Amino acid sequence: MAARTVWAAGRCSEQAGAVNRAVRRLPGLTQVRWSRYGPEFRDPLTDKGHCRKPAAELTEEEKYDQDLGKTQLIKAAPAAQTCSAFADPVISKSTNMMMKGGSKVLARSLMAQTLEAVERKQFEKYHAASAEEQATIERNPYTIFHQALKNCEPVIGLVPILKGGHFYQVPVPLSDRRRRFLAMKWMIKDCRENKPRRTLMPEKLSYELLEAFANKGPVIKRKHDMHKMAEANRALAHYRWW
Amino acid sequence: MAAPCVSCCRGLSYRLFLGLRVNFAQTQGYWQTLPVDAQTAPESQILRLIHTTVVTTKKNVSASGRDSYTEDFIKKQIEEFNIGKRHLANMMGEDPETFTQEDIDRAIAYLFPSGLFEKRARPIMKHPEQIFPKQRAIQWGEDGRPFHFLFYTGKQSYYSLMHDTYGKLLQLEKHNDPFPQKTESMNLIGSRWLIKEELEEMLVEKLSDQDYMQFIRLLEKLLTLQYGPAEEEFIQRFRRSVTIQSQKQLIEPLQYDEQGMAFSTSEGRRKSARAEAVVYERGSGKIRVNGIDYLQYFPITQDREQLMFPFHYLDRLGKHDVICTVSGGGRSAQGLLTSDPRVRERKKPGQEGARRKFTWKKR
């Protein structure tokens, strides 16, 4: 019975695939975003620990998933994806967003230099500080990066809704993905625009990251502005229909 | 029809010109000109066309409205096919008893070589069941009363199937005990529900997507209950087996070189890059690409990470040696192992690129 109930959850993918295929065939609707992979393909698993578990430890759900995986087609892993412990999805996403014109090499080197700069600054601070302060100083650049972006994420966003011929900025709850995207976007944009001449991106970005980590700086200010506008337009919240 | 008069013909051709499908048999009955006086002029003859309806025996068209093949016709075709198959086997010098469809295809391709690009236009010889679409017999008797009680729904097979399935569901729900014993579930992994096309073929009826989804939902609900062998047999009719993907990938056996070291060769490609890799059993993790060390061939870290990925996944980083040759493509495509079907999307006319449209100008 457990297997069958679990299968009901797993069925969603098949139904989604079936719905996808149904959408494809409906005469009025044409799929705009199509890919070389059909709907039956599933994403590859790069998690190394996935196949390390002995059979006894697997729960029924995982066993079912593993069996299902044998019959399903798998997409090829993208070039940037590895099972390395150093690969961080947040860092990869930010690198891609910083990339211009497809030059991944440059974007990756900039990101590496940024993290190095953050670490160097933190170490300088660490060595210059007293014993009590040394305990509070964070030196791992990855934690600083994650925390800084988390501090920059807005909680609520504004969406222009057309009503009666005018566009009103309506406060709307944002999904996790959208929040992470906005945080990264604001950070990168701010660093590109408000940079004094002759400063390089890693330097500026590391400075902004450290400021955001300490909950101050222009990106945090932008987040607070967004929150204030949402609060001011609170009366328009009922324009949202979803 | 007797020698058609000029005006009748003209009337007919006018209708044909309008593009209407005219069944000649029907028009003969429907459209008739009255006998015209010989004194009147030929032009006025056309204007004076008077149409009268005459009762004729119409062809009894089946519900689908297509040309129906009678059972005798199909039987005759099957007999002819079987005889023809034996003749063909004799012609090719093979045993008529063990002449399979593949042999037939090969023989036809040999005897009637065709250079046509459209595969469906080439000569084929297949069993009549595959050529003639499945027909439904006439569904009503001589008095015009339909046989099936769900005839007037329009999709009698589908609705009767739904009716049966729901009946089974209700029966099982009635007998369902609150503490079910664990029965061995049938192989859900190695099989899938039949797709809409297959169901349509089975029922010889057109279905909508919603109908199909509704039916699958009913079957899935049936699966959650305790069922017996009869219901299992019923459900298995709607399951098709799925190939196990891991078995599809052919793993070639290991080859051994002069020193007795095992190695394995494989090919890979992405976009226009082609690569051939030879992995040796014992080694120290050295990789040579086109005779050059991988550190020099792939100066970018990401490419080397891609190379390391499979070894890292299996925890065999420094244990194998690899010698590979690559050609074509760019630096990113040359690093990949699994076949990646993604290629550059073509540019479409009316757009600037694959997705980018031209700038919208109001006027």
CSV table of C-alpha atoms in Angstrom, one decimal, chain A residues 28-223:
chain,number,residue,atom,x,y,z
A,28,GLY,CA,-5.0,26.8,-30.0
A,29,LEU,CA,-1.9,26.5,-27.8
A,30,THR,CA,1.6,26.3,-29.2
A,31,GLN,CA,4.5,25.8,-26.8
A,32,VAL,CA,6.9,28.7,-27.1
A,33,ARG,CA,9.6,27.4,-24.8
A,34,TRP,CA,10.6,24.0,-26.2
A,35,SER,CA,13.8,22.1,-25.8
A,36,ARG,CA,15.6,19.3,-27.5
A,37,TYR,CA,14.6,17.1,-24.6
A,38,GLY,CA,11.1,15.7,-24.5
A,39,PRO,CA,9.0,15.9,-21.3
A,40,GLU,CA,9.9,12.3,-20.3
A,41,PHE,CA,13.5,13.3,-19.6
A,42,ARG,CA,14.5,14.0,-16.0
A,43,ASP,CA,17.3,16.0,-14.6
A,44,PRO,CA,20.6,14.3,-13.7
A,45,LEU,CA,21.5,13.6,-10.1
A,46,THR,CA,25.0,14.8,-9.4
A,47,ASP,CA,24.8,14.1,-5.7
A,48,LYS,CA,27.5,11.6,-4.9
A,49,GLY,CA,25.9,10.2,-1.8
A,50,HIS,CA,22.9,9.2,-3.8
A,51,CYS,CA,24.1,5.7,-4.8
A,52,ARG,CA,26.3,5.2,-1.9
A,53,LYS,CA,23.5,4.2,0.5
A,54,PRO,CA,23.2,0.4,1.0
A,55,ALA,CA,19.9,-1.1,0.0
A,56,ALA,CA,18.8,-1.6,3.6
A,57,GLU,CA,18.9,2.1,4.5
A,58,LEU,CA,16.8,3.2,1.6
A,59,THR,CA,13.2,4.1,2.4
A,60,GLU,CA,10.4,2.9,0.2
A,61,GLU,CA,10.2,6.2,-1.6
A,62,GLU,CA,13.9,6.3,-2.4
A,63,LYS,CA,13.8,2.7,-3.6
A,64,TYR,CA,10.8,3.5,-5.8
A,65,ASP,CA,12.7,6.6,-7.2
A,66,GLN,CA,15.7,4.5,-7.9
A,67,ASP,CA,13.7,1.9,-9.7
A,68,LEU,CA,11.9,4.5,-11.6
A,69,GLY,CA,15.2,6.0,-12.6
A,70,LYS,CA,16.1,2.9,-14.5
A,71,THR,CA,13.3,3.3,-16.9
A,72,GLN,CA,13.5,7.1,-17.3
A,73,LEU,CA,15.7,8.9,-19.7
A,74,ILE,CA,18.1,11.4,-18.2
A,75,LYS,CA,19.3,14.7,-19.6
A,76,ALA,CA,23.0,15.3,-19.9
A,77,ALA,CA,24.6,17.3,-17.1
A,78,PRO,CA,25.4,20.8,-18.1
A,79,ALA,CA,29.1,21.7,-18.4
A,80,ALA,CA,29.3,23.7,-15.2
A,81,GLN,CA,27.7,21.0,-13.0
A,82,THR,CA,30.0,18.6,-11.1
A,83,CYS,CA,29.7,16.5,-8.0
A,84,SER,CA,32.6,18.5,-6.5
A,85,ALA,CA,32.2,19.6,-2.9
A,86,PHE,CA,33.5,23.0,-3.9
A,87,ALA,CA,30.7,23.6,-6.4
A,88,ASP,CA,28.2,26.0,-4.8
A,89,PRO,CA,24.9,26.5,-6.6
A,90,VAL,CA,24.6,30.1,-5.3
A,91,ILE,CA,28.0,31.0,-6.5
A,92,SER,CA,27.4,29.4,-9.9
A,93,LYS,CA,24.2,31.3,-10.3
A,94,SER,CA,25.9,34.6,-9.4
A,95,THR,CA,28.7,33.8,-11.8
A,96,ASN,CA,26.2,33.3,-14.6
A,97,MET,CA,24.4,36.5,-13.8
A,98,MET,CA,27.7,38.4,-13.8
A,99,MET,CA,28.6,36.9,-17.1
A,100,LYS,CA,28.6,39.2,-20.1
A,101,GLY,CA,28.6,38.0,-23.7
A,102,GLY,CA,29.0,34.4,-22.8
A,103,SER,CA,32.5,34.8,-21.4
A,104,LYS,CA,32.2,32.3,-18.5
A,105,VAL,CA,36.0,32.3,-18.0
A,106,LEU,CA,36.1,36.0,-17.2
A,107,ALA,CA,33.0,35.8,-14.9
A,108,ARG,CA,34.5,32.9,-13.0
A,109,SER,CA,37.8,34.6,-12.5
A,110,LEU,CA,36.1,37.7,-11.3
A,111,MET,CA,34.1,35.7,-8.8
A,112,ALA,CA,37.2,33.9,-7.6
A,113,GLN,CA,39.0,37.2,-7.2
A,114,THR,CA,36.0,38.6,-5.3
A,115,LEU,CA,36.0,35.8,-2.8
A,116,GLU,CA,39.7,36.0,-2.4
A,117,ALA,CA,39.4,39.8,-1.7
A,118,VAL,CA,36.7,39.2,0.9
A,119,GLU,CA,38.9,36.6,2.6
A,120,ARG,CA,41.9,38.8,2.6
A,121,LYS,CA,40.0,41.8,4.0
A,122,GLN,CA,38.5,39.6,6.7
A,123,PHE,CA,41.9,38.2,7.6
A,124,GLU,CA,43.4,41.7,7.8
A,125,LYS,CA,40.6,42.6,10.2
A,126,TYR,CA,41.1,39.5,12.1
A,127,HIS,CA,44.8,40.0,12.7
A,128,ALA,CA,44.3,43.7,13.6
A,129,ALA,CA,41.5,42.9,16.1
A,130,SER,CA,41.7,42.0,19.8
A,131,ALA,CA,41.0,38.5,21.2
A,132,GLU,CA,37.3,39.1,22.0
A,133,GLU,CA,36.5,40.5,18.5
A,134,GLN,CA,38.4,37.7,16.8
A,135,ALA,CA,35.7,35.3,17.8
A,136,THR,CA,33.0,37.4,16.1
A,137,ILE,CA,34.8,38.0,12.8
A,138,GLU,CA,33.6,35.6,10.1
A,139,ARG,CA,36.5,34.6,7.7
A,140,ASN,CA,34.9,32.0,5.4
A,141,PRO,CA,34.0,33.9,2.2
A,142,TYR,CA,31.3,31.5,1.3
A,143,THR,CA,29.3,32.1,4.5
A,144,ILE,CA,29.8,35.8,4.0
A,145,PHE,CA,28.5,35.6,0.5
A,146,HIS,CA,25.4,33.6,1.4
A,147,GLN,CA,24.6,35.7,4.4
A,148,ALA,CA,25.1,39.0,2.5
A,149,LEU,CA,22.7,37.8,-0.2
A,150,LYS,CA,20.2,36.6,2.3
A,151,ASN,CA,20.3,40.0,4.0
A,152,CYS,CA,19.6,41.7,0.7
A,153,GLU,CA,16.6,39.6,-0.2
A,154,PRO,CA,13.3,41.6,-0.1
A,155,VAL,CA,10.4,40.0,1.6
A,156,ILE,CA,7.7,41.7,-0.5
A,157,GLY,CA,7.8,43.1,-4.0
A,158,LEU,CA,5.9,45.5,-6.2
A,159,VAL,CA,4.2,44.5,-9.4
A,160,PRO,CA,2.6,46.9,-11.9
A,161,ILE,CA,-1.0,46.0,-12.4
A,162,LEU,CA,-3.2,47.6,-15.0
A,163,LYS,CA,-6.5,48.8,-13.7
A,164,GLY,CA,-8.7,51.5,-15.2
A,165,GLY,CA,-6.1,52.5,-17.7
A,166,HIS,CA,-3.4,53.2,-15.1
A,167,PHE,CA,-0.6,51.1,-13.8
A,168,TYR,CA,-0.6,50.7,-10.0
A,169,GLN,CA,2.4,49.4,-8.1
A,170,VAL,CA,0.8,46.6,-6.0
A,171,PRO,CA,2.6,44.9,-3.2
A,172,VAL,CA,2.9,41.2,-3.8
A,173,PRO,CA,4.6,38.3,-2.0
A,174,LEU,CA,7.6,37.1,-3.8
A,175,SER,CA,8.7,33.5,-4.3
A,176,ASP,CA,12.1,32.3,-3.0
A,177,ARG,CA,13.6,32.1,-6.4
A,178,ARG,CA,12.5,35.7,-7.2
A,179,ARG,CA,13.9,37.0,-4.0
A,180,ARG,CA,17.3,35.3,-4.5
A,181,PHE,CA,17.3,36.6,-8.1
A,182,LEU,CA,16.5,40.2,-7.0
A,183,ALA,CA,19.2,40.2,-4.3
A,184,MET,CA,21.9,39.0,-6.8
A,185,LYS,CA,20.7,41.4,-9.5
A,186,TRP,CA,20.7,44.4,-7.2
A,187,MET,CA,24.1,43.6,-5.9
A,188,ILE,CA,25.7,43.2,-9.4
A,189,LYS,CA,23.9,46.2,-10.8
A,190,ASP,CA,25.0,48.4,-8.0
A,191,CYS,CA,28.6,47.3,-8.3
A,192,ARG,CA,28.6,48.0,-12.0
A,193,GLU,CA,26.9,51.4,-11.8
A,194,ASN,CA,28.1,53.1,-8.6
A,195,LYS,CA,31.7,52.3,-9.1
A,196,PRO,CA,34.3,55.1,-9.0
A,197,ARG,CA,36.5,55.0,-12.1
A,198,ARG,CA,39.5,52.7,-12.1
A,199,THR,CA,38.2,50.3,-9.5
A,200,LEU,CA,37.8,46.8,-10.6
A,201,MET,CA,34.7,44.7,-10.1
A,202,PRO,CA,36.2,42.2,-7.5
A,203,GLU,CA,37.2,45.1,-5.3
A,204,LYS,CA,33.9,46.8,-5.4
A,205,LEU,CA,31.9,43.6,-5.1
A,206,SER,CA,33.9,42.4,-2.1
A,207,TYR,CA,33.3,45.8,-0.4
A,208,GLU,CA,29.6,45.6,-1.1
A,209,LEU,CA,29.3,42.0,0.2
A,210,LEU,CA,31.0,42.9,3.4
A,211,GLU,CA,28.7,45.9,3.9
A,212,ALA,CA,25.6,43.8,3.2
A,213,PHE,CA,26.9,41.2,5.6
A,214,ALA,CA,26.9,43.9,8.2
A,215,ASN,CA,23.4,45.0,7.1
A,216,LYS,CA,24.4,48.3,5.7
A,217,GLY,CA,25.2,49.6,2.3
A,218,PRO,CA,23.3,50.7,-0.8
A,219,VAL,CA,21.8,47.3,-1.6
A,220,ILE,CA,20.3,47.0,1.9
A,221,LYS,CA,19.0,50.5,1.5
A,222,ARG,CA,17.3,49.5,-1.8
A,223,LYS,CA,15.7,46.6,-0.1
